[in-house]
Each structure stands twice: as C-alpha cells, then as structure tokens.
Short mmCIF file of C-alpha atoms in Angstrom, two decimals:
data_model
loop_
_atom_site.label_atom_id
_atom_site.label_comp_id
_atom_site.label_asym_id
_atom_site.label_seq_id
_atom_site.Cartn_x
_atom_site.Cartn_y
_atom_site.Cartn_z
CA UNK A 1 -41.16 -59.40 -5.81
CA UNK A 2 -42.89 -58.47 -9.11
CA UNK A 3 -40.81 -55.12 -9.03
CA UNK A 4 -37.82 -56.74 -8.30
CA UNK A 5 -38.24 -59.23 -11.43
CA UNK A 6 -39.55 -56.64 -13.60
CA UNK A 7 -36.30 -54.43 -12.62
CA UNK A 8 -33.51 -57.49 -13.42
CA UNK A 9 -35.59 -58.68 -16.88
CA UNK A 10 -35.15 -54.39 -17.72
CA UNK A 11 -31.52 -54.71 -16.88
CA UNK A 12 -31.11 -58.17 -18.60
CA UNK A 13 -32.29 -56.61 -21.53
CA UNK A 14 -30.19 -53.09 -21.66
CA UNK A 15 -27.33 -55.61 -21.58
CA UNK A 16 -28.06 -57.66 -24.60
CA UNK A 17 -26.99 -56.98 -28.34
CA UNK A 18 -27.79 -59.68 -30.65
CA UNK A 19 -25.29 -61.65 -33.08
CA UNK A 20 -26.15 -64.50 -35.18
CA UNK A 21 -23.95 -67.43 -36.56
CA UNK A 22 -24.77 -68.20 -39.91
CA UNK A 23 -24.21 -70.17 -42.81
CA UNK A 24 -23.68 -67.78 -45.22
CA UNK A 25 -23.06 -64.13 -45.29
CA UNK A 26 -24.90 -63.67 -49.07
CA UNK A 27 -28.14 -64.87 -47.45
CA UNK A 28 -28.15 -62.97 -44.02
CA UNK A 29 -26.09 -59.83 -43.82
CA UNK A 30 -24.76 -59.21 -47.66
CA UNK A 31 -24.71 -55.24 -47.15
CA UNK A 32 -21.58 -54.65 -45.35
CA UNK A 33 -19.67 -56.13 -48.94
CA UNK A 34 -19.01 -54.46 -51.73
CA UNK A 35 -21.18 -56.14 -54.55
CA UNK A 36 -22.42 -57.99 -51.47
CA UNK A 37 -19.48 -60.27 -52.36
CA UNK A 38 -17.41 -61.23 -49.25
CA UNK A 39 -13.50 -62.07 -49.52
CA UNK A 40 -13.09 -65.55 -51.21
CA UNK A 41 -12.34 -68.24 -49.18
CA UNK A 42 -8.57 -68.45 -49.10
CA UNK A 43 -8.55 -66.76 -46.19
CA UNK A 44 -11.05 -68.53 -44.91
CA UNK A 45 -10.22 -70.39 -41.01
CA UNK A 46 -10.19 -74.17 -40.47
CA UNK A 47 -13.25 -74.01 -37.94
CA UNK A 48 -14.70 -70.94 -39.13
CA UNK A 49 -17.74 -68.94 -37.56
CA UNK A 50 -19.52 -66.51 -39.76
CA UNK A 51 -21.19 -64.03 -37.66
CA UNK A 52 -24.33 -61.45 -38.91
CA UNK A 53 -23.68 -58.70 -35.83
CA UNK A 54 -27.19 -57.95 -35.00
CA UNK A 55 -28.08 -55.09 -32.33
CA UNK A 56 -32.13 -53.98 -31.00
CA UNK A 57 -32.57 -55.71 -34.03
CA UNK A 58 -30.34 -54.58 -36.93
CA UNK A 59 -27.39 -55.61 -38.31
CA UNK A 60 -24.73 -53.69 -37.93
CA UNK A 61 -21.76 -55.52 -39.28
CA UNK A 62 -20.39 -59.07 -40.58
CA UNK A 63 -17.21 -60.67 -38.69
CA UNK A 64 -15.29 -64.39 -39.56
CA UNK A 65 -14.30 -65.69 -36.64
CA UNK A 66 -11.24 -68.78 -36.25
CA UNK A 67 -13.17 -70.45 -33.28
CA UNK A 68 -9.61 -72.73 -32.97
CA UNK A 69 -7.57 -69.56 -32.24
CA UNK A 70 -10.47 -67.56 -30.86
CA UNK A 71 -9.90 -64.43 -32.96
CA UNK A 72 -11.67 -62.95 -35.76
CA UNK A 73 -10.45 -63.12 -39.19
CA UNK A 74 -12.29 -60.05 -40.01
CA UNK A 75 -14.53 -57.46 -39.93
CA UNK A 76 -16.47 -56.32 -42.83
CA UNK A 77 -18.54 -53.16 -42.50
CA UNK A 78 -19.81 -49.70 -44.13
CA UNK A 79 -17.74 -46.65 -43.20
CA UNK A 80 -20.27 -43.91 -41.40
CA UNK A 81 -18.26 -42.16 -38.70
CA UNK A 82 -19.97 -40.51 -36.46
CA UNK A 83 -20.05 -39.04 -32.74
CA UNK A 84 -21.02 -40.53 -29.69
CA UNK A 85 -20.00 -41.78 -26.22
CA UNK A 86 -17.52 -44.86 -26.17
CA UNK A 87 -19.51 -47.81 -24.59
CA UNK A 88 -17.29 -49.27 -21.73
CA UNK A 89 -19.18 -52.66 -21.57
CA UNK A 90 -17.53 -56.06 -23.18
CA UNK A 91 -20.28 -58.64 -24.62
CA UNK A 92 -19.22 -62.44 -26.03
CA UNK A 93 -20.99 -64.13 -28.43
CA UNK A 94 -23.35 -66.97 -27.33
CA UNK A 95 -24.02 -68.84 -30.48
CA UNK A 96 -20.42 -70.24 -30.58
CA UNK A 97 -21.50 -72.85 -27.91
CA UNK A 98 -23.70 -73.71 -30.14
CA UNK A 99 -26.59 -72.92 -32.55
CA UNK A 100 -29.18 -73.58 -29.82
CA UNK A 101 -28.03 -71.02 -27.57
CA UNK A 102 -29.42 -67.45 -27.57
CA UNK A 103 -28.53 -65.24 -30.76
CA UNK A 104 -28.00 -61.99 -28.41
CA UNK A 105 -25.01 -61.05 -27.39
CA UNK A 106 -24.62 -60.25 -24.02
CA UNK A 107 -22.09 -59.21 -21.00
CA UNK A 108 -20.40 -62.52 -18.98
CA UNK A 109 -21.99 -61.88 -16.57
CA UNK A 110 -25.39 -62.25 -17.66
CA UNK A 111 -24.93 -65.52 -19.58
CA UNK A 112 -23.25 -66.84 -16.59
CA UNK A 113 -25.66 -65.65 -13.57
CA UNK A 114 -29.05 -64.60 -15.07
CA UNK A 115 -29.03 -67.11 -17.96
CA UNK A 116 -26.82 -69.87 -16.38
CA UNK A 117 -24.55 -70.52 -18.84
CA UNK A 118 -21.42 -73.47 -18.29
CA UNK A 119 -18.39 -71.12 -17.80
CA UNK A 120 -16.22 -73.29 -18.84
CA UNK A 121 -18.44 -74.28 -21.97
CA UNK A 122 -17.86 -70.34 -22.54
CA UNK A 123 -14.06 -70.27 -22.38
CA UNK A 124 -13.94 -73.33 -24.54
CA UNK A 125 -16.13 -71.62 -27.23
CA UNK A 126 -14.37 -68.30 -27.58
CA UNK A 127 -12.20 -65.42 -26.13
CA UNK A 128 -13.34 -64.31 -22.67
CA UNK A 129 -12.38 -61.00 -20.91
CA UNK A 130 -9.67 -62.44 -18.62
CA UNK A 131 -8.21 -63.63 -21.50
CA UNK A 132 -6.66 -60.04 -22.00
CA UNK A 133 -6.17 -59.19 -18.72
CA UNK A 134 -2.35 -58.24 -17.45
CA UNK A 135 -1.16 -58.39 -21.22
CA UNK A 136 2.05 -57.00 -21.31
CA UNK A 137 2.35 -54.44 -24.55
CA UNK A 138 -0.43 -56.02 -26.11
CA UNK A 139 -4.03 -54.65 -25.36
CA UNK A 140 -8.00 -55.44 -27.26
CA UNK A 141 -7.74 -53.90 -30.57
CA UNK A 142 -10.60 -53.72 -32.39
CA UNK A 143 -11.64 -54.94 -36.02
CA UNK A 144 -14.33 -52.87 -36.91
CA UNK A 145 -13.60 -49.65 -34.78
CA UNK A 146 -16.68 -47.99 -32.94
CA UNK A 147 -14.85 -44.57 -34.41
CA UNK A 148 -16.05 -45.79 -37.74
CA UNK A 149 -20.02 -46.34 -37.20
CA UNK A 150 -22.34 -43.50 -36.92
CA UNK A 151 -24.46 -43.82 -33.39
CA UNK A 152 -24.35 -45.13 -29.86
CA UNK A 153 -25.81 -48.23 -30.77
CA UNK A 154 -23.57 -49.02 -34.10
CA UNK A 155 -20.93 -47.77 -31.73
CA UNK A 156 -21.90 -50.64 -29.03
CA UNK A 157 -22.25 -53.35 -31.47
CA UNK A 158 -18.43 -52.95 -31.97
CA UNK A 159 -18.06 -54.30 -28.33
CA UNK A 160 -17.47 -57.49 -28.62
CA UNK A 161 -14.55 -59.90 -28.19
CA UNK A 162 -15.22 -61.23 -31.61
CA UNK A 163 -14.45 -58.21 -32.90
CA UNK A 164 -11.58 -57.82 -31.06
CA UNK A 165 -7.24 -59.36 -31.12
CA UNK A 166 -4.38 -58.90 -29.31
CA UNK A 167 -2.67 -55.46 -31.06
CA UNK A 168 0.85 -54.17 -30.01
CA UNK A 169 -0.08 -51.52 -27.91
CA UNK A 170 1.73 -48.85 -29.10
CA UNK A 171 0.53 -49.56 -32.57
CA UNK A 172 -3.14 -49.36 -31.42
CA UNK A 173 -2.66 -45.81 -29.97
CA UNK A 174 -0.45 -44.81 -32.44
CA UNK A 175 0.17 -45.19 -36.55
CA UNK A 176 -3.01 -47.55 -36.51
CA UNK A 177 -5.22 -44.87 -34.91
CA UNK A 178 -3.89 -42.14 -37.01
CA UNK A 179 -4.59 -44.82 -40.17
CA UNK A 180 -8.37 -45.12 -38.72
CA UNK A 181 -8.91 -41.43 -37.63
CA UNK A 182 -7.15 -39.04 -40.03
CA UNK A 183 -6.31 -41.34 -43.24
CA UNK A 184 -9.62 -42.62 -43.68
CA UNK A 185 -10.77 -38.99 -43.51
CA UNK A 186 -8.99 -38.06 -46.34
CA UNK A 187 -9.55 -40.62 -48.29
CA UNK A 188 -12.93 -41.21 -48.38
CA UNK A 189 -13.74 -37.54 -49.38
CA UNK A 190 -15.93 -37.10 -52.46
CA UNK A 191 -17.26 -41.26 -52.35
CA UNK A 192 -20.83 -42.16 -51.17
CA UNK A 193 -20.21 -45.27 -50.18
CA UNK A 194 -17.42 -46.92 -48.51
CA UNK A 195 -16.81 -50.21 -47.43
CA UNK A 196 -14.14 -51.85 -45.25
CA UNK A 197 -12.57 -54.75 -44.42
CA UNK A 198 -10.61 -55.47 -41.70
CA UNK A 199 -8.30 -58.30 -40.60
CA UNK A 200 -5.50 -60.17 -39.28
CA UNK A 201 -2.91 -62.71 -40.05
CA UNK A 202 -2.57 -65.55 -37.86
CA UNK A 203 0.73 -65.80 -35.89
CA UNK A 204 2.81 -68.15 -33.93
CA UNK A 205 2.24 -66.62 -30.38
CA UNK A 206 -0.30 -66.43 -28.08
CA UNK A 207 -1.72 -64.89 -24.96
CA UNK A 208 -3.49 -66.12 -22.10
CA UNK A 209 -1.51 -69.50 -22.16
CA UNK A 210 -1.83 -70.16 -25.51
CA UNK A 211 -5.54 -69.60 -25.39
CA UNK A 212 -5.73 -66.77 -27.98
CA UNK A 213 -3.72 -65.99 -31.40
CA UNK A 214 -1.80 -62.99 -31.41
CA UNK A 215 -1.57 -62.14 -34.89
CA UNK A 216 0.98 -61.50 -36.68
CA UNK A 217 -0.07 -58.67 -39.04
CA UNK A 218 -3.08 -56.31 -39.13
CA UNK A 219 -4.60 -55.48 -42.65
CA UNK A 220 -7.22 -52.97 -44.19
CA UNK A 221 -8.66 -52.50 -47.30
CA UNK A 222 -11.73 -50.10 -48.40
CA UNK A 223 -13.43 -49.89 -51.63
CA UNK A 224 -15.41 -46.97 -52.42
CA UNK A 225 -17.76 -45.83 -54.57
CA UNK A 226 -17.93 -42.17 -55.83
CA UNK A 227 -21.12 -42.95 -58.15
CA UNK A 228 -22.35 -45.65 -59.99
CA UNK A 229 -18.80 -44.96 -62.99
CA UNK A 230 -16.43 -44.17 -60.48
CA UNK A 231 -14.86 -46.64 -57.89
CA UNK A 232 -11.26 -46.01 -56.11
CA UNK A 233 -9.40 -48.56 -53.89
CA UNK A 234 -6.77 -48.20 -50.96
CA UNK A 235 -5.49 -50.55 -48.56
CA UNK A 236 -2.77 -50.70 -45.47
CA UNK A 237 -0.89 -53.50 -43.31
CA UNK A 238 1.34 -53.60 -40.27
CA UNK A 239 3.42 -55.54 -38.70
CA UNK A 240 1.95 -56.84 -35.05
CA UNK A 241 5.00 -55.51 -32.56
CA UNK A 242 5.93 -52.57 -34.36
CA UNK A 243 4.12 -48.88 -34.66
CA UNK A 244 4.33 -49.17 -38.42
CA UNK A 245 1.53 -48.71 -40.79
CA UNK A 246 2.42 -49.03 -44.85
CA UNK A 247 -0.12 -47.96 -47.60
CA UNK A 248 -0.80 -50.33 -50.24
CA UNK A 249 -2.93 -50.41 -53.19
CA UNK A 250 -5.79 -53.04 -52.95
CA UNK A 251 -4.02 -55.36 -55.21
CA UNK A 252 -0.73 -55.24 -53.33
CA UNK A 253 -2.06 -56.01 -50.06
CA UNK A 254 -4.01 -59.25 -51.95
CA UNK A 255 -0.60 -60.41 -53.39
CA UNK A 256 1.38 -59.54 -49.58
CA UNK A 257 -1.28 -61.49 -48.46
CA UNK A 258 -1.12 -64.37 -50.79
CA UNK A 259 2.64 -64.46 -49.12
CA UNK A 260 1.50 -64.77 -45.77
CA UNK A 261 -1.26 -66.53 -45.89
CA UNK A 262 0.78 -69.18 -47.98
CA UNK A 263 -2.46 -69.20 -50.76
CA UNK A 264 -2.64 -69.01 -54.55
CA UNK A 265 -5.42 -66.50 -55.06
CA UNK A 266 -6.77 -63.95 -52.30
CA UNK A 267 -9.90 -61.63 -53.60
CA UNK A 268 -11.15 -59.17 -50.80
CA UNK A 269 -13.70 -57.57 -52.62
CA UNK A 270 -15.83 -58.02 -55.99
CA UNK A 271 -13.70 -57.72 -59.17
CA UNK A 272 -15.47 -54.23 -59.81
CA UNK A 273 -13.74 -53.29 -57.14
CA UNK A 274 -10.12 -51.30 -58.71
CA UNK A 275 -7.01 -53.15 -57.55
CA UNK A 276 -4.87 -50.23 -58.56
#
C-alpha cells in the first residue's frame, strides 16, 4: 500500500508544471519584457488573468489571458530556440478557479481524479481539451511556441491551453510556421537578446458552442537588443482563415492594431524599443 501511494504521489508530481495568477507582471515575472515593461493596457481583456508560467520552479514565460472568451491575449517571452523532444501532454491552469486553488499546472486528469477538482467548475474557468476536439480547419495553435525555448522543460511549459487559440489550420503548418522557424532565424542574427510577444485579436466566432474565441487575427512583434546602443524592431500579422503572414515594422503593427482593437494608443514594448 505504501508502494502503491509512493508510486501515484511520483506520478502526480511528473505531471505538474506550476503557473501563478498574479496581480502584476512588474512584481512577479518582469523578465520576459523588454525594459521589463509589458504592453500597455489597451489591449488589455475585460476579465483579465495575468499569468507568471512557472515550471520545477522557474518561470518560464508571462501570458494575459481573457477568462470571458477563454483565450490568451498573449504571450510574452525571451527567444532561446533550442532542441528537444515535443512534449505530447496538455496541462490547464488551476488558479483560474480561483486564487485558492493549487498554483501548478497540471494534466485534467489529475485535477479531476487525484486532486478532485469540480469538472464543471473547470470548464467554467477556462478552455478544456474537448474544447478543440473535431475542429474542422481550425486546430491548438500556440502563443509562445515550444520551437522558441531552449530545453525540455521550457519546451513543456509551452503546453498549456492558456497558451494556446483556435489557428486556421493551414496557417499553423504553413506561412506561420515558416514566420516562427526560418524568419525569426534570420532576423535575430547578430542580437543578444530577443524578446517576443505574441497575440491575438478577438473575433466574432467561436468553437466548441460558443465556448472559446476564435480570433480573428494573429500578431507578433520582437524587440531585440544587439548591445546596450543598438536595438532593432520587427513585427508580423495574419489574418485567422487565410495562410497569409505580412511583415510589419513594430510601429505599423501598433497603429493596425489600434484599428482593430478599436483603441487610441497601443504600446507593445518600452519606448526604447525602435518602432521603425
């Protein structure tokens, strides 16, 4: 019996990341911005979640989260690819049921049958994996990509749901992963430090019967630094049904986005940052 317990608290525990709502980025998990400044608040949700993506106790990256549509705003981390295997297991974010629940992430089907969470408390609080099941051109696209962080466990930390929206399929496989594979490459030869942002516009559909937003337009912008003189800027967008990527300067994806998100003033990173 002892072995038995000793063998499900070991497997309860290979199963759990660890995120943490919080009430301000600045004060928790400020190193994934540039300046440790995040985006201003235009962009900001009505029921916002900010969550500090901790993992075997790290931080790994920062995400917004728009609890109402149950998608993340965006992503915010530092750009270290490196190699590893893709993880194949889908955590969910306890702490949006509420700030007395657990701060590690973890699989369904821990929460709901080692730690007995309220299943539907769960749906309620946030996207769940059935959610995207039997999506028709539409599949999980990720935020913060686990292409873009630098070891298994970075890498893992990307697998959650509130990193994760509803992305045309075809754009997932194709022009966005040649954006986040190849362009990024290029680009971010010669700086030291890079950091990204990545996020979504709202739409007016939704999956899983009306349960989840499916955006309507998928953004990045990076900001890196060369040396402590020398900073460069690029950013992209594309259109949510099509597999179309266009290349922007920072500030012309800020003013697009002032457009879209219907807001006077949109700042994604510190004004150090070069918007040309």
């Amino acid at each position: 019996m002892l072995l038995l317990l000793l063998l499900q608290f070991s497997i309860c525990c290979l199963m759990l990341g660890n995120s943490e709502v919080v009430t301000s980025f600045e004060n928790t998990c400020p190193q994934f911005f540039f300046r440790e400044t995040p985006p201003n608040d235009a962009i900001k949700p009505a029921n916002p979640a900010q969550i500090c993506q901790l993992y075997k106790n790290q931080y790994r990256f920062a995400t917004l989260y728009d609890r109402d549509n149950r998608i993340p705003i965006y992503s915010a981390y530092v750009y270290q690819p490196g190699y590893g295997k893709r993880p194949n297991s889908w955590m969910v974010e306890p702490q949006l049921m509420g700030s007395n629940y657990q701060k590690e992430m973890a699989t369904e089907w821990i929460l709901l049958n080692d730690i007995g969470v309220d299943q539907g408390l769960l749906n309620e609080s946030q996207a769940v994996l059935r959610d995207y099941k039997n999506l028709t051109n539409f599949n999980r696209g990720h935020l913060n990509p686990n292409g873009h962080q630098p070891n298994p466990d970075y890498k893992a930390a990307t697998f959650t749901l509130s990193n994760i929206v509803p992305q045309f399929m075809n754009l997932n496989s194709g022009k966005w992963n040649n954006y986040e594979q190849e362009v990024m490459k290029s680009r971010t030869e010669g700086c030291a430090t890079t950091y990204v942002v990545v996020g979504v516009v709202p739409g007016n559909n939704y999956i899983a019967g009306g349960r989840v937003n499916k955006p309507s337009h998928i953004w990045s912008a990076a900001c890196c630094e060369i040396d402590n003189n020398h900073r460069k800027s690029w950013a992209v967008i594309a259109p949510n049904d099509q597999n179309a990527v266009e290349l922007f300067t920072l500030g012309e994806l800020e003013e697009k986005l002032v457009e879209l998100y219907r807001k006077e003033e949109i700042l994604l990173f510190d004004s150090d940052c070069p918007r040309q």
